[in-house]
Amino acid sequence: MSSKEMNAIELKRGGEDRNAFGKKQIMGSVVFSPKEKDVLEVVLQESGSYTLEEAKQLMMLYLNKEVI
């Protein structure tokens, strides 16, 4: 995940009060399959907090990234 993509998501978040979760909480969630959790392990930062929608968006950006 590039820093530009991470910054874009952070800017979208703004100052709004949302249901954000840490990486450990998301990884323990039943919302994501084990395969999805493998991808999330790579794209989520330990110190970050994410809404479920943001986590899904980061996962999709990673999975659809062009291979060089």
PDB file of C-alpha atoms in Angstrom:
ATOM      1  CA  MET A   1       0.000   0.000   0.000  1.00  0.00           C
ATOM      2  CA  SER A   2       1.551   3.272  -1.034  1.00  0.00           C
ATOM      3  CA  SER A   3       1.683   6.255   1.266  1.00  0.00           C
ATOM      4  CA  LYS A   4      -0.369   8.244  -1.269  1.00  0.00           C
ATOM      5  CA  GLU A   5      -3.227   5.736  -1.045  1.00  0.00           C
ATOM      6  CA  MET A   6      -3.061   5.744   2.754  1.00  0.00           C
ATOM      7  CA  ASN A   7      -3.066   9.563   2.831  1.00  0.00           C
ATOM      8  CA  ALA A   8      -6.061   9.695   0.496  1.00  0.00           C
ATOM      9  CA  ILE A   9      -8.039   7.462   2.837  1.00  0.00           C
ATOM     10  CA  GLU A  10      -6.961   9.477   5.875  1.00  0.00           C
ATOM     11  CA  LEU A  11      -8.104  12.696   4.170  1.00  0.00           C
ATOM     12  CA  LYS A  12     -11.482  11.160   3.325  1.00  0.00           C
ATOM     13  CA  ARG A  13     -11.941  10.286   6.975  1.00  0.00           C
ATOM     14  CA  GLY A  14     -11.608  13.926   8.031  1.00  0.00           C
ATOM     15  CA  GLY A  15     -12.793  14.800  11.513  1.00  0.00           C
ATOM     16  CA  GLU A  16     -15.982  12.809  11.401  1.00  0.00           C
ATOM     17  CA  ASP A  17     -16.910  10.613  14.344  1.00  0.00           C
ATOM     18  CA  ARG A  18     -17.189   7.057  13.021  1.00  0.00           C
ATOM     19  CA  ASN A  19     -17.099   3.519  14.288  1.00  0.00           C
ATOM     20  CA  ALA A  20     -13.387   2.944  13.811  1.00  0.00           C
ATOM     21  CA  PHE A  21     -11.568  -0.195  14.895  1.00  0.00           C
ATOM     22  CA  GLY A  22      -7.950  -1.119  15.407  1.00  0.00           C
ATOM     23  CA  LYS A  23      -6.179  -3.757  13.374  1.00  0.00           C
ATOM     24  CA  LYS A  24      -6.540  -6.391  16.128  1.00  0.00           C
ATOM     25  CA  GLN A  25     -10.283  -5.825  16.342  1.00  0.00           C
ATOM     26  CA  ILE A  26     -10.713  -6.108  12.587  1.00  0.00           C
ATOM     27  CA  MET A  27      -8.562  -9.223  12.421  1.00  0.00           C
ATOM     28  CA  GLY A  28     -10.742 -10.837  15.111  1.00  0.00           C
ATOM     29  CA  SER A  29     -13.969  -9.916  13.352  1.00  0.00           C
ATOM     30  CA  VAL A  30     -16.282 -12.472  11.754  1.00  0.00           C
ATOM     31  CA  VAL A  31     -17.088  -9.949   8.994  1.00  0.00           C
ATOM     32  CA  PHE A  32     -14.020 -10.961   6.975  1.00  0.00           C
ATOM     33  CA  SER A  33     -13.107 -14.410   5.675  1.00  0.00           C
ATOM     34  CA  PRO A  34      -9.716 -15.965   6.505  1.00  0.00           C
ATOM     35  CA  LYS A  35      -8.479 -15.117   2.983  1.00  0.00           C
ATOM     36  CA  GLU A  36      -9.573 -11.498   3.365  1.00  0.00           C
ATOM     37  CA  LYS A  37      -7.837 -11.345   6.751  1.00  0.00           C
ATOM     38  CA  ASP A  38      -4.605 -12.456   5.072  1.00  0.00           C
ATOM     39  CA  VAL A  39      -4.795  -9.386   2.819  1.00  0.00           C
ATOM     40  CA  LEU A  40      -5.827  -7.107   5.674  1.00  0.00           C
ATOM     41  CA  GLU A  41      -2.808  -8.281   7.676  1.00  0.00           C
ATOM     42  CA  VAL A  42      -0.655  -6.708   4.964  1.00  0.00           C
ATOM     43  CA  VAL A  43      -2.556  -3.474   4.290  1.00  0.00           C
ATOM     44  CA  LEU A  44      -3.620  -2.365   7.778  1.00  0.00           C
ATOM     45  CA  GLN A  45      -1.195  -0.603  10.079  1.00  0.00           C
ATOM     46  CA  GLU A  46      -0.942  -1.583  13.752  1.00  0.00           C
ATOM     47  CA  SER A  47      -1.332   1.992  14.953  1.00  0.00           C
ATOM     48  CA  GLY A  48      -4.191   2.887  12.611  1.00  0.00           C
ATOM     49  CA  SER A  49      -7.924   2.790  13.108  1.00  0.00           C
ATOM     50  CA  TYR A  50     -10.310   1.984  10.300  1.00  0.00           C
ATOM     51  CA  THR A  51     -14.001   1.735   9.637  1.00  0.00           C
ATOM     52  CA  LEU A  52     -15.128  -1.536   8.088  1.00  0.00           C
ATOM     53  CA  GLU A  53     -15.712   0.270   4.807  1.00  0.00           C
ATOM     54  CA  GLU A  54     -12.179   1.697   4.843  1.00  0.00           C
ATOM     55  CA  ALA A  55     -10.727  -1.753   5.528  1.00  0.00           C
ATOM     56  CA  LYS A  56     -12.688  -3.183   2.581  1.00  0.00           C
ATOM     57  CA  GLN A  57     -11.572  -0.296   0.373  1.00  0.00           C
ATOM     58  CA  LEU A  58      -7.892  -0.804   1.277  1.00  0.00           C
ATOM     59  CA  MET A  59      -8.225  -4.507   0.603  1.00  0.00           C
ATOM     60  CA  MET A  60      -9.762  -3.897  -2.831  1.00  0.00           C
ATOM     61  CA  LEU A  61      -7.071  -1.336  -3.739  1.00  0.00           C
ATOM     62  CA  TYR A  62      -4.407  -3.883  -2.865  1.00  0.00           C
ATOM     63  CA  LEU A  63      -6.074  -6.741  -4.748  1.00  0.00           C
ATOM     64  CA  ASN A  64      -6.658  -4.654  -7.882  1.00  0.00           C
ATOM     65  CA  LYS A  65      -3.178  -3.122  -7.956  1.00  0.00           C
ATOM     66  CA  GLU A  66      -1.355  -3.450 -11.279  1.00  0.00           C
ATOM     67  CA  VAL A  67       1.493  -5.942 -11.273  1.00  0.00           C
ATOM     68  CA  ILE A  68       4.728  -4.739 -12.835  1.00  0.00           C
TER      69      ILE A  68
END
